[in-house]
mmCIF file of C-alpha atoms in Angstrom:
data_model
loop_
_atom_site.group_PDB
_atom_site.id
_atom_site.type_symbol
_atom_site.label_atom_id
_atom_site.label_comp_id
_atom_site.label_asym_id
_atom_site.label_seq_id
_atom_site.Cartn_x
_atom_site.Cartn_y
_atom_site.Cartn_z
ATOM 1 C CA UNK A 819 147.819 194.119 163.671
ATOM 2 C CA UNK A 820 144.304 195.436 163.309
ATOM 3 C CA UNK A 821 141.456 193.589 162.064
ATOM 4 C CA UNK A 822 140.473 193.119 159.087
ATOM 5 C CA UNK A 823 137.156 195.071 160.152
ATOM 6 C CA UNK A 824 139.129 198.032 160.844
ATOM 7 C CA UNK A 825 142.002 198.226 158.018
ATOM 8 C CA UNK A 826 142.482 200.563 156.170
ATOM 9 C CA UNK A 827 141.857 198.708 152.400
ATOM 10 C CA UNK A 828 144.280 199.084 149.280
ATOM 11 C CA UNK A 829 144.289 200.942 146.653
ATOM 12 C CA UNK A 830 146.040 200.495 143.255
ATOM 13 C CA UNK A 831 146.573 202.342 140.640
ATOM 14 C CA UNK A 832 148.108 200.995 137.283
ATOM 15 C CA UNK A 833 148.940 202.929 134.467
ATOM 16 C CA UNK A 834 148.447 200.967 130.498
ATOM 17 C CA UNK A 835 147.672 197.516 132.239
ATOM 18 C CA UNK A 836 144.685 195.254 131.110
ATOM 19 C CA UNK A 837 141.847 193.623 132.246
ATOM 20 C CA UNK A 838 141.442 190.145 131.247
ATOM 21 C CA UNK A 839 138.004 187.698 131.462
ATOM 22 C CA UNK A 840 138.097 184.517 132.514
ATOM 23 C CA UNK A 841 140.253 181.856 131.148
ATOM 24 C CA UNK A 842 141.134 178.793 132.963
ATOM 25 C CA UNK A 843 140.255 180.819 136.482
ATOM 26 C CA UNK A 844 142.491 182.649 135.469
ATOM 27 C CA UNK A 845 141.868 186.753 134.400
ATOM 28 C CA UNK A 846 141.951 189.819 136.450
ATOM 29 C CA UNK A 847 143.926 192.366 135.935
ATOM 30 C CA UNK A 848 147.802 192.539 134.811
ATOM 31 C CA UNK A 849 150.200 195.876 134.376
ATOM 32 C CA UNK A 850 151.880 197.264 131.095
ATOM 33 C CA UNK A 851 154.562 194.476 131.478
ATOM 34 C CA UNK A 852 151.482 191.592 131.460
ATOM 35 C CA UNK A 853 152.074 190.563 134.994
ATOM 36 C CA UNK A 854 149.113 189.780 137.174
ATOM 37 C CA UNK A 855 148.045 192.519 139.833
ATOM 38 C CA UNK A 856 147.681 190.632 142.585
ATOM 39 C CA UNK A 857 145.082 193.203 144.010
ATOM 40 C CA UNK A 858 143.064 192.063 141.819
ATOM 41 C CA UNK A 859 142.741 188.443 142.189
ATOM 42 C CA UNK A 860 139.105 186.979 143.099
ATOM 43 C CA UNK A 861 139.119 185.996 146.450
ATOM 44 C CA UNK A 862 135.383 184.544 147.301
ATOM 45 C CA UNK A 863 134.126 181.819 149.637
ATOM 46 C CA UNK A 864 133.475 179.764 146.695
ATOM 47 C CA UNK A 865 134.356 181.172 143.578
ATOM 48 C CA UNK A 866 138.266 182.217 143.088
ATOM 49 C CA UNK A 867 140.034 183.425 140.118
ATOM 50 C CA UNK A 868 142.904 185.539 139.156
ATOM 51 C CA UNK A 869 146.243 185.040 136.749
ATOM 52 C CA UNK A 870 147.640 186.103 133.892
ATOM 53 C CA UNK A 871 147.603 183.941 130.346
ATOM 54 C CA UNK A 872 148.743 184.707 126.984
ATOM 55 C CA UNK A 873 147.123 187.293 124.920
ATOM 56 C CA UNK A 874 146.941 188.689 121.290
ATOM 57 C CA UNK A 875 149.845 190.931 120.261
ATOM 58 C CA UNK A 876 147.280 193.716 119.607
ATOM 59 C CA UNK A 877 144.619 194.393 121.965
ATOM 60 C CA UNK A 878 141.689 197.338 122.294
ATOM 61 C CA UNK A 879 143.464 200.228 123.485
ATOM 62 C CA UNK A 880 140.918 202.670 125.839
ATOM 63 C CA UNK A 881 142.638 206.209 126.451
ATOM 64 C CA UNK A 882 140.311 206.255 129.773
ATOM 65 C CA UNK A 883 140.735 205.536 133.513
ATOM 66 C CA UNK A 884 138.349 202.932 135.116
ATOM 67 C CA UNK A 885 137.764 201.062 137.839
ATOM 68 C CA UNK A 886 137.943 197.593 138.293
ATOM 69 C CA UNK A 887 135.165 196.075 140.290
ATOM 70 C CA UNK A 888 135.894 192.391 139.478
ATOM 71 C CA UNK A 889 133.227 189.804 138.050
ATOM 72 C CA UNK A 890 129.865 190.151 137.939
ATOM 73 C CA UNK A 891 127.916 187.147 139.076
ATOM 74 C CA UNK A 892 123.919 186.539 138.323
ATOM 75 C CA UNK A 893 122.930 185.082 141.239
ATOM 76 C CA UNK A 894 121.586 187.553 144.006
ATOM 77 C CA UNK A 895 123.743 186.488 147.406
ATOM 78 C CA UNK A 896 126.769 186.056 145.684
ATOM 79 C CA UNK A 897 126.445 189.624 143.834
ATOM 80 C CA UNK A 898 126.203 191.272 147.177
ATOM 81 C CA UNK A 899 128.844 189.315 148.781
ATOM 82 C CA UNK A 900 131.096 188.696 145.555
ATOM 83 C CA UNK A 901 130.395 191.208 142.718
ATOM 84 C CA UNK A 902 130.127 194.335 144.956
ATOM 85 C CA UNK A 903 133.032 193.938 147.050
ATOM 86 C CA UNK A 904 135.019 196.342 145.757
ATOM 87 C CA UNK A 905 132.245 198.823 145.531
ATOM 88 C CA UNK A 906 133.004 200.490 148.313
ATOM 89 C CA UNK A 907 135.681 202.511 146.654
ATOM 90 C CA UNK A 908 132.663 204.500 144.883
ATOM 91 C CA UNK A 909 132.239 206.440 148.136
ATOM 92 C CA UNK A 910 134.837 208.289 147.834
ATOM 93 C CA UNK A 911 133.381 209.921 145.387
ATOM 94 C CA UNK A 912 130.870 212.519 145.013
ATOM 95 C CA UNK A 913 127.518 212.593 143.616
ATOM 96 C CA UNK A 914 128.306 214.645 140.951
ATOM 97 C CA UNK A 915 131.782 212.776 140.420
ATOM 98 C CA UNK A 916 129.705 209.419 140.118
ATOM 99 C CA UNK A 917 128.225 210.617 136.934
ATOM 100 C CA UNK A 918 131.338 210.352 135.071
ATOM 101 C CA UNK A 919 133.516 207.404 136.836
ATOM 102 C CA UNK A 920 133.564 204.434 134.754
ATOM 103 C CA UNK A 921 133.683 200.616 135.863
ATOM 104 C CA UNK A 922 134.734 197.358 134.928
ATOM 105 C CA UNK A 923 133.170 193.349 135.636
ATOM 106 C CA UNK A 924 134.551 191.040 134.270
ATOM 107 C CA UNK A 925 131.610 189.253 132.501
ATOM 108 C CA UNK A 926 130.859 185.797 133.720
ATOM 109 C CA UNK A 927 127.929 184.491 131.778
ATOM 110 C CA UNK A 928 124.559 186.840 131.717
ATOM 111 C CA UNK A 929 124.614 190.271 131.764
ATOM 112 C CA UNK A 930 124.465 193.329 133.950
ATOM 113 C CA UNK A 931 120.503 193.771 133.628
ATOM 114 C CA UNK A 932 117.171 194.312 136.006
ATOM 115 C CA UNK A 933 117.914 194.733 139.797
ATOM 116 C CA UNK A 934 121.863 193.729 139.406
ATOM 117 C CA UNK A 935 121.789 196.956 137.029
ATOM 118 C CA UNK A 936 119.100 199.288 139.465
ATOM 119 C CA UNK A 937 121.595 198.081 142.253
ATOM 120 C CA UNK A 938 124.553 199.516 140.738
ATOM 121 C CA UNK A 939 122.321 202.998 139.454
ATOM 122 C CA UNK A 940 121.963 203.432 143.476
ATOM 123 C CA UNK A 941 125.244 203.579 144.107
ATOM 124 C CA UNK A 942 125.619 206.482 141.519
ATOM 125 C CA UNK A 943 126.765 204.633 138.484
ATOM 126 C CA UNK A 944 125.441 205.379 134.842
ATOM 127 C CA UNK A 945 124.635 202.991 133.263
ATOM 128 C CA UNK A 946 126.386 203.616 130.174
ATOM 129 C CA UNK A 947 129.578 203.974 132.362
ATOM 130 C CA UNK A 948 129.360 200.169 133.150
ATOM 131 C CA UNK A 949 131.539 197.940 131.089
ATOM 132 C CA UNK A 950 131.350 194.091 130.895
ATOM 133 C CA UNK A 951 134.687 193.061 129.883
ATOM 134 C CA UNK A 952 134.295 189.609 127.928
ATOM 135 C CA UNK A 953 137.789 190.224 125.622
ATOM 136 C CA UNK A 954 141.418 191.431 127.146
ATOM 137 C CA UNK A 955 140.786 195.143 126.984
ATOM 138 C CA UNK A 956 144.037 197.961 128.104
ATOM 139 C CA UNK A 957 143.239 200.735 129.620
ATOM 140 C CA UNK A 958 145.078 204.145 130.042
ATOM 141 C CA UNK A 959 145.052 203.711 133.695
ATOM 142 C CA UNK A 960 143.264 200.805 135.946
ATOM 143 C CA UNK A 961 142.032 201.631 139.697
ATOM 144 C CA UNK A 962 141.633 198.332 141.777
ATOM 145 C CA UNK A 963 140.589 198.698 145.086
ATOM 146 C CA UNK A 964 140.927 195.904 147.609
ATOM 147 C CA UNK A 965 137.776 193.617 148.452
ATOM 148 C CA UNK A 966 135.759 194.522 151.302
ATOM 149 C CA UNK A 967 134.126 190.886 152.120
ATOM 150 C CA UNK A 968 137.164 188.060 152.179
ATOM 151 C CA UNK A 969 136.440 184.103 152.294
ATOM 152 C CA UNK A 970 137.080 183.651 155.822
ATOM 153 C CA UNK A 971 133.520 185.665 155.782
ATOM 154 C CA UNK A 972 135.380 188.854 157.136
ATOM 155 C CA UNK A 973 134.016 192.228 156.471
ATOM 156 C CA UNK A 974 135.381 195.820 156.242
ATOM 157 C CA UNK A 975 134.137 198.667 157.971
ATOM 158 C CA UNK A 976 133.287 199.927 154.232
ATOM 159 C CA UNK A 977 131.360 197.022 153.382
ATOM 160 C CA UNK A 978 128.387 198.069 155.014
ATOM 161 C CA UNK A 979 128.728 201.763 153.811
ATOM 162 C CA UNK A 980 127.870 200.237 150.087
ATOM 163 C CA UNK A 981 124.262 199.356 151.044
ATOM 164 C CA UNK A 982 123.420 202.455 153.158
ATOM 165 C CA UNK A 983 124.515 204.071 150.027
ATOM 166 C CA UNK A 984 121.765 202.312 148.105
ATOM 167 C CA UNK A 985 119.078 202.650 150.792
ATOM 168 C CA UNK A 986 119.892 206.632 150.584
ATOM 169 C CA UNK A 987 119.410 206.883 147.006
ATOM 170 C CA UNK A 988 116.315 205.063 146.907
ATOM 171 C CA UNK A 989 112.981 206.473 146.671
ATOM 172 C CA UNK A 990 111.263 204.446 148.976
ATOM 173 C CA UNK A 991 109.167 206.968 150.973
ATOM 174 C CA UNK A 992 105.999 206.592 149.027
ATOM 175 C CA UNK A 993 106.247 202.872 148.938
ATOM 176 C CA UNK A 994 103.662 201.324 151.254
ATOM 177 C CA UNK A 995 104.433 198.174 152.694
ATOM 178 C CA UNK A 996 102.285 195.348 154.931
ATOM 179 C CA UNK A 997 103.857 195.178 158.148
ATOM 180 C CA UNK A 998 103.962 191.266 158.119
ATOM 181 C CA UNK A 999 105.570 189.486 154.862
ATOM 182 C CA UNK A 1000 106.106 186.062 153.748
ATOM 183 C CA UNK A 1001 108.983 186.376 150.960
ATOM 184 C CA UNK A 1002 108.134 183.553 148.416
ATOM 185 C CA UNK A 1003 110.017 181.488 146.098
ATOM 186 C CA UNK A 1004 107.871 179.402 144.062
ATOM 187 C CA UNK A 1005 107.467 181.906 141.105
ATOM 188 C CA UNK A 1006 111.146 181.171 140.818
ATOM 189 C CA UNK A 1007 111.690 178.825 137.819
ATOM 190 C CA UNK A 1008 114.891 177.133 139.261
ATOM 191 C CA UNK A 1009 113.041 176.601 142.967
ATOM 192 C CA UNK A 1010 109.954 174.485 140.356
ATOM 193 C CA UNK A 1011 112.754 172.204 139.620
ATOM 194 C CA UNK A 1012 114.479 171.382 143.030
ATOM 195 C CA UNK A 1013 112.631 172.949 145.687
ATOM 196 C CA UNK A 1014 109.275 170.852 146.707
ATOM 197 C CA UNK A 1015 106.947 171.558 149.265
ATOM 198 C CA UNK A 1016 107.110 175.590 150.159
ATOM 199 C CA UNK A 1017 103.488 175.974 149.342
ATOM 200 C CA UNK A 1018 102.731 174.278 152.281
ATOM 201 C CA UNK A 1019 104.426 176.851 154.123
ATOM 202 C CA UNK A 1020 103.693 179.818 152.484
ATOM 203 C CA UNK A 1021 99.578 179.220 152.790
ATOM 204 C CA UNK A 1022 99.892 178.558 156.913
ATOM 205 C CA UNK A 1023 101.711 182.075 156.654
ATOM 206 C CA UNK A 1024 99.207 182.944 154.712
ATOM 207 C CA UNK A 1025 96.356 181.905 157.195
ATOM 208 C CA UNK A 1026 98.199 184.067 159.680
ATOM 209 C CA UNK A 1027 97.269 187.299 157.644
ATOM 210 C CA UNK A 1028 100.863 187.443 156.086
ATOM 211 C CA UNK A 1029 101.201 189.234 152.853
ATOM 212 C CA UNK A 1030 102.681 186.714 150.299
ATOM 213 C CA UNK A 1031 105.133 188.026 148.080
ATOM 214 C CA UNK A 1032 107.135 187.376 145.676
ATOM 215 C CA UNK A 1033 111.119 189.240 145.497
ATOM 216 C CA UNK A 1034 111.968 188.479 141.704
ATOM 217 C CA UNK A 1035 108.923 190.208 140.852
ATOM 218 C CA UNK A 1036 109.906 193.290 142.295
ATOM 219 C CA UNK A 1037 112.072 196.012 141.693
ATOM 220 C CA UNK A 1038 114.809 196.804 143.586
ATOM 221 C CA UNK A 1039 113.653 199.616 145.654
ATOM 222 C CA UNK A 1040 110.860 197.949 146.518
ATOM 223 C CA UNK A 1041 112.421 194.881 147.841
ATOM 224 C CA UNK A 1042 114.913 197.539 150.075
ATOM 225 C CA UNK A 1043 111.510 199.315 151.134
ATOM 226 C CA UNK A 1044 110.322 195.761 152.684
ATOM 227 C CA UNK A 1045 113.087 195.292 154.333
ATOM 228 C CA UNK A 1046 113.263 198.891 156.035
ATOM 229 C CA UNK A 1047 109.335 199.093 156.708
ATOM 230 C CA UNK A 1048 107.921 195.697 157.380
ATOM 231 C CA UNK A 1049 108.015 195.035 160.809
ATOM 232 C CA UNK A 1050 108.460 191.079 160.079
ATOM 233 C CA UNK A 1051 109.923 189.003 157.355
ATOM 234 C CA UNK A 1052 109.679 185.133 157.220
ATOM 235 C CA UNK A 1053 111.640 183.895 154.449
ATOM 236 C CA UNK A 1054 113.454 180.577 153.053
ATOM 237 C CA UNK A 1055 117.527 180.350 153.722
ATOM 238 C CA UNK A 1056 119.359 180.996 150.061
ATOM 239 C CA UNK A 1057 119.575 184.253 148.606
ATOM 240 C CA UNK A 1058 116.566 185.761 149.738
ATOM 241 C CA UNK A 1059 117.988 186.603 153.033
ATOM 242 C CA UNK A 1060 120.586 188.639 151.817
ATOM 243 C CA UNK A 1061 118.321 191.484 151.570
ATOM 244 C CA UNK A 1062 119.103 191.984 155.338
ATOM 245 C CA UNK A 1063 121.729 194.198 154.338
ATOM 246 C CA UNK A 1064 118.995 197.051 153.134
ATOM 247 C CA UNK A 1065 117.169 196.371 157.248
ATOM 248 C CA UNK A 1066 116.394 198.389 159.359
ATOM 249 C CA UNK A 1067 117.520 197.519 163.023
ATOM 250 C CA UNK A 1068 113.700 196.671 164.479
ATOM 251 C CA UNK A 1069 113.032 194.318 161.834
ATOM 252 C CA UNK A 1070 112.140 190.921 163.337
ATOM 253 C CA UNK A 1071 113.150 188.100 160.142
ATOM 254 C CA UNK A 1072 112.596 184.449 160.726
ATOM 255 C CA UNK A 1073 114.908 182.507 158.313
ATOM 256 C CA UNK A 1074 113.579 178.976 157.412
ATOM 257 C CA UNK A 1075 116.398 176.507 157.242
ATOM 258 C CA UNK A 1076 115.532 174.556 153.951
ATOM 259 C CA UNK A 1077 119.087 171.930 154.562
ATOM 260 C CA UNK A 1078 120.868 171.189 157.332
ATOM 261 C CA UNK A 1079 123.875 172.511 156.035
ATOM 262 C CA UNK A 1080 124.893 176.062 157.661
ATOM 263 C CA UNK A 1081 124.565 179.301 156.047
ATOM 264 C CA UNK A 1082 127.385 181.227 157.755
ATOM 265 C CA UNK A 1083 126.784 184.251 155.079
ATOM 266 C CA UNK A 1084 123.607 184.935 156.566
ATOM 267 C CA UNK A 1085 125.066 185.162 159.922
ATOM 268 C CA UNK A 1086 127.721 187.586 159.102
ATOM 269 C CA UNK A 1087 125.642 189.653 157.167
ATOM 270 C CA UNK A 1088 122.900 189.734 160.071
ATOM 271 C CA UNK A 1089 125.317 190.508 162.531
ATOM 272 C CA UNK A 1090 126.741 193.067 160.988
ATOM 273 C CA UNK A 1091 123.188 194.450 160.021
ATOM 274 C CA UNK A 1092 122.637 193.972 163.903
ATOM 275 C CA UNK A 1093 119.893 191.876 163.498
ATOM 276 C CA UNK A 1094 119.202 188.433 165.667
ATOM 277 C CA UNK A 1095 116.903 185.956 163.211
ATOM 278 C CA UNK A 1096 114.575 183.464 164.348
ATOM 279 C CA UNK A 1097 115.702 180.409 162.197
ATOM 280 C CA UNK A 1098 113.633 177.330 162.160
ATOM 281 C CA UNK A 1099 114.103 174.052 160.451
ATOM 282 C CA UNK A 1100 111.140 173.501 157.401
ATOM 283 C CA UNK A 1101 113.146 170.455 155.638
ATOM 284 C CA UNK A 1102 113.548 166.714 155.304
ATOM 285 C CA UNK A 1103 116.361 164.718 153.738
ATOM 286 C CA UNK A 1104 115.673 161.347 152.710
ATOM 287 C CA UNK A 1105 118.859 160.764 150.857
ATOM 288 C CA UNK A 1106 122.615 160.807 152.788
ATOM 289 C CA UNK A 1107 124.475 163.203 151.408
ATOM 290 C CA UNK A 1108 121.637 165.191 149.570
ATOM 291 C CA UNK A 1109 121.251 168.038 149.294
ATOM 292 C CA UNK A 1110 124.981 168.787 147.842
ATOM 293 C CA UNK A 1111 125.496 172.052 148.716
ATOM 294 C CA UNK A 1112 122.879 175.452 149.743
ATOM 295 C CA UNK A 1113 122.255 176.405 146.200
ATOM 296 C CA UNK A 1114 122.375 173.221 143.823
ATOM 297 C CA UNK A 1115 119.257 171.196 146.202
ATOM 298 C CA UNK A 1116 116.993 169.518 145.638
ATOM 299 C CA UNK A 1117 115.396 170.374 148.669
ATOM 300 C CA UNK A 1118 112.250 168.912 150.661
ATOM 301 C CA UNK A 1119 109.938 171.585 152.332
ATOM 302 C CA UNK A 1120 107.635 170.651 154.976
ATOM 303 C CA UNK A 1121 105.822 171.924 157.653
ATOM 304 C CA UNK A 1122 107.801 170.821 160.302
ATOM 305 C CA UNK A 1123 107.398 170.263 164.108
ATOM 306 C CA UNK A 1124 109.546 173.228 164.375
ATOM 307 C CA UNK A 1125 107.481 175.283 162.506
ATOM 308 C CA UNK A 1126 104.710 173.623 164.601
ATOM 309 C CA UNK A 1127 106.023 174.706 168.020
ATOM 310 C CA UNK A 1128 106.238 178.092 166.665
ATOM 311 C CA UNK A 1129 103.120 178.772 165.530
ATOM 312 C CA UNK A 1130 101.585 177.345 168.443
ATOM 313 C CA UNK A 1131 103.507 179.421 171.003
ATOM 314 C CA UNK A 1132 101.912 182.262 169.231
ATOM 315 C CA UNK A 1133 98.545 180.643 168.761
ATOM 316 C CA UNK A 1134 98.779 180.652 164.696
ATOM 317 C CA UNK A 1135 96.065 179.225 163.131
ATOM 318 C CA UNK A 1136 97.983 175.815 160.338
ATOM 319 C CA UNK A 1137 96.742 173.017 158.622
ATOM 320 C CA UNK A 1138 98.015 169.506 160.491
ATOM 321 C CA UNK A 1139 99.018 168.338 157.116
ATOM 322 C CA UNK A 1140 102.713 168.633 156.606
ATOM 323 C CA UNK A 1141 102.796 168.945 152.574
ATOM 324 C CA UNK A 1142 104.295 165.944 151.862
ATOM 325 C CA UNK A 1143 102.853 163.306 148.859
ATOM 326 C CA UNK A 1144 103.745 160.842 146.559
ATOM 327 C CA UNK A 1145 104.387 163.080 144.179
ATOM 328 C CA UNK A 1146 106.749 165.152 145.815
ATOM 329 C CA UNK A 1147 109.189 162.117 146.787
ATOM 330 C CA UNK A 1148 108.925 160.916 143.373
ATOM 331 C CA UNK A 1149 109.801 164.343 142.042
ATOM 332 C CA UNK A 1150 112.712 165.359 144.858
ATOM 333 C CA UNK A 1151 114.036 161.197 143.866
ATOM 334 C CA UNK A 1152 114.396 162.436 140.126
ATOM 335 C CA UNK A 1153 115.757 165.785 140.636
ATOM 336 C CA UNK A 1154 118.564 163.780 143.434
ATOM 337 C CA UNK A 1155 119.310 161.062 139.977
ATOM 338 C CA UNK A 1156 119.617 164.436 137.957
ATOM 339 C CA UNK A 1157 122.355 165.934 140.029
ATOM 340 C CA UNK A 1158 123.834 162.591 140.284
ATOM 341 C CA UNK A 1159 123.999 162.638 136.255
ATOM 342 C CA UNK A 1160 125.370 166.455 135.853
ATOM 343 C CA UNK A 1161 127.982 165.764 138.992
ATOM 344 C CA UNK A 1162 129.520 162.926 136.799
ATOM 345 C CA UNK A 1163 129.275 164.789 133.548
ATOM 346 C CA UNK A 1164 130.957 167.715 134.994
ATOM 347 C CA UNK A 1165 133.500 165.469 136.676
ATOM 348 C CA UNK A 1166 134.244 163.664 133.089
ATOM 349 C CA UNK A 1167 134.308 167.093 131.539
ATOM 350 C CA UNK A 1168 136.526 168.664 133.854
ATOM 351 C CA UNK A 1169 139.265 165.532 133.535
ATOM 352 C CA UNK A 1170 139.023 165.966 129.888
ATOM 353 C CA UNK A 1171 139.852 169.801 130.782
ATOM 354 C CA UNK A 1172 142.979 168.867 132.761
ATOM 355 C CA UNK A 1173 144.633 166.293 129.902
ATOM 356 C CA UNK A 1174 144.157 168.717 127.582
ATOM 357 C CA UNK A 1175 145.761 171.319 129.199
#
């Protein structure tokens, strides 16, 4: 059996089925006799859905054919790993066929908007031919094509195709670039709450003549510019990393390790990108069993003795002083009592959930 690398993926086309949101994790889409289409069921390292549930007796009836691209998720590494999974399927089309095709997420929470919505113009989609799908819609005709990422963090030959589709779309040529870049997060509301300590970092970087800047802040284009002209990129772990799927080959990216938990994601996706990072530990955990997972923190950033050795192997210019104060303990202790009070609400919540159903 060949890998999953180089299989051919599935196709499936299903004439007067629906599309259902989420319910219960359960959604997806299910044929004219309201069973689910297992093609279409969500199958993500951490995020899985898919099922059919009862629906009204009349439903939105759209005399169109679209294609189903799954849920859309606002949160940068899990859009590229998650949400765009099936996008490979708009390949096959061409330029001028891209104009018209319509698509289908299933909506989560937010919606489509900013770079999630530039990424999706790159591949050729209009934007007007995007639908969120937040009520059980049928459709004259459904095309689900298979996902091209899988949670054993597999990837399809086609996977990779989606982003050089992106990169060749984007006007990038004019966009001038430093050649060394720090890629900050502490504009980033959510890293204010449970990331401490990164300035730190960032201003030894800074010392070092690296350009400081921020991703949120900038478009789309300009973030896949960085990452195909800089010649080096010094980031945090989390979703800023992900990016190395618009590199180019030569790019040298050091990946700070802010946990001691692995990142596998980044590894696939680097490999496949056929990049090697430099990763280096820049963290501290007090607490046993904090941080809880990659994404929910709260993190401690410091300048480590890792990041020590490194900069004096290449005779960097850093302040001795690691970052750390009072006030940061105090403020990563309140942030770990936090998650300790949402974990048990959610926990409560979600038994509550499971009587009642």
């Amino acid at each position: 059996m060949k890998k999953f690398f180089e299989q051919k993926l599935k196709v499936e086309t299903i004439k007067n089925g629906y599309i259902l949101p989420l319910k219960k994790e359960k959604g997806g889409v299910i044929d004219s006799n309201k069973d689910f289409v297992n093609l279409s069921y969500h199958n993500g390292e951490f995020f899985k859905f898919g099922g059919t549930y009862n629906i009204p007796k009349h439903v939105e009836f759209v005399d169109d054919t679209i294609i189903y691209l799954g849920v859309f998720i606002k949160q940068w590494g899990h859009f590229i790993l998650d949400s765009l999974s099936r996008a490979w399927f708009i390949n096959n089309f061409s330029s001028y066929q891209r104009e018209k095709i319509k698509v289908a997420f299933i909506k989560k929470d937010k919606p489509i908007s900013g770079n999630y919505l530039e990424a999706l113009k790159l591949l050729g989609i209009e934007e007007n031919n995007i639908v969120e799908v937040d009520k059980p819609v049928k459709y004259r005709k459904i095309i689900i094509p298979q996902m091209a990422m899988n949670a054993k963090h597999e990837y399809n030959n086609e996977y990779p195709k989606i982003f050089k589709t992106m990169i060749s779309n984007a006007k990038i040529k004019d966009i001038v670039v430093p050649e060394k870049v720090y890629l900050s997060r502490t504009h980033l509301r959510k890293a204010r709450k449970n990331e401490f300590g990164e300035i730190n970092i960032e201003n030894n970087f800074r010392l070092n003549e690296y350009s400081i800047i921020y991703p949120e802040e900038k478009s789309l284009a300009e973030q896949i510019a960085i990452f195909q002209k800089s010649k080096e990129i010094v980031c945090l772990n989390g979703s800023i990393p992900f990016n190395v799927v618009f590199s180019n080959t030569s790019l040298k990216l050091i990946i700070i390790n802010k946990t001691s938990i692995p990142h596998l994601n980044i590894k696939v996706l680097s490999k496949m990108e056929k990049i090697t990072p430099v990763y280096l530990n820049g963290y501290i955990e007090p607490f046993k069993n904090f941080p809880k997972t990659l994404g929910d923190g709260p993190f401690i950033l410091t300048f480590s003795p890792d990041l020590v050795k490194y900069f004096n192997v290449r005779n960097y210019k850093y302040t001795s002083d690691d970052g750390l104060t009072k006030v940061i303990y105090i403020k990563y202790t309140i942030a770990c009592f936090k998650f300790l009070i949402k974990d048990c609400l959610r926990k409560m919540r979600t038994k509550l959930y499971t009587i009642g159903s």
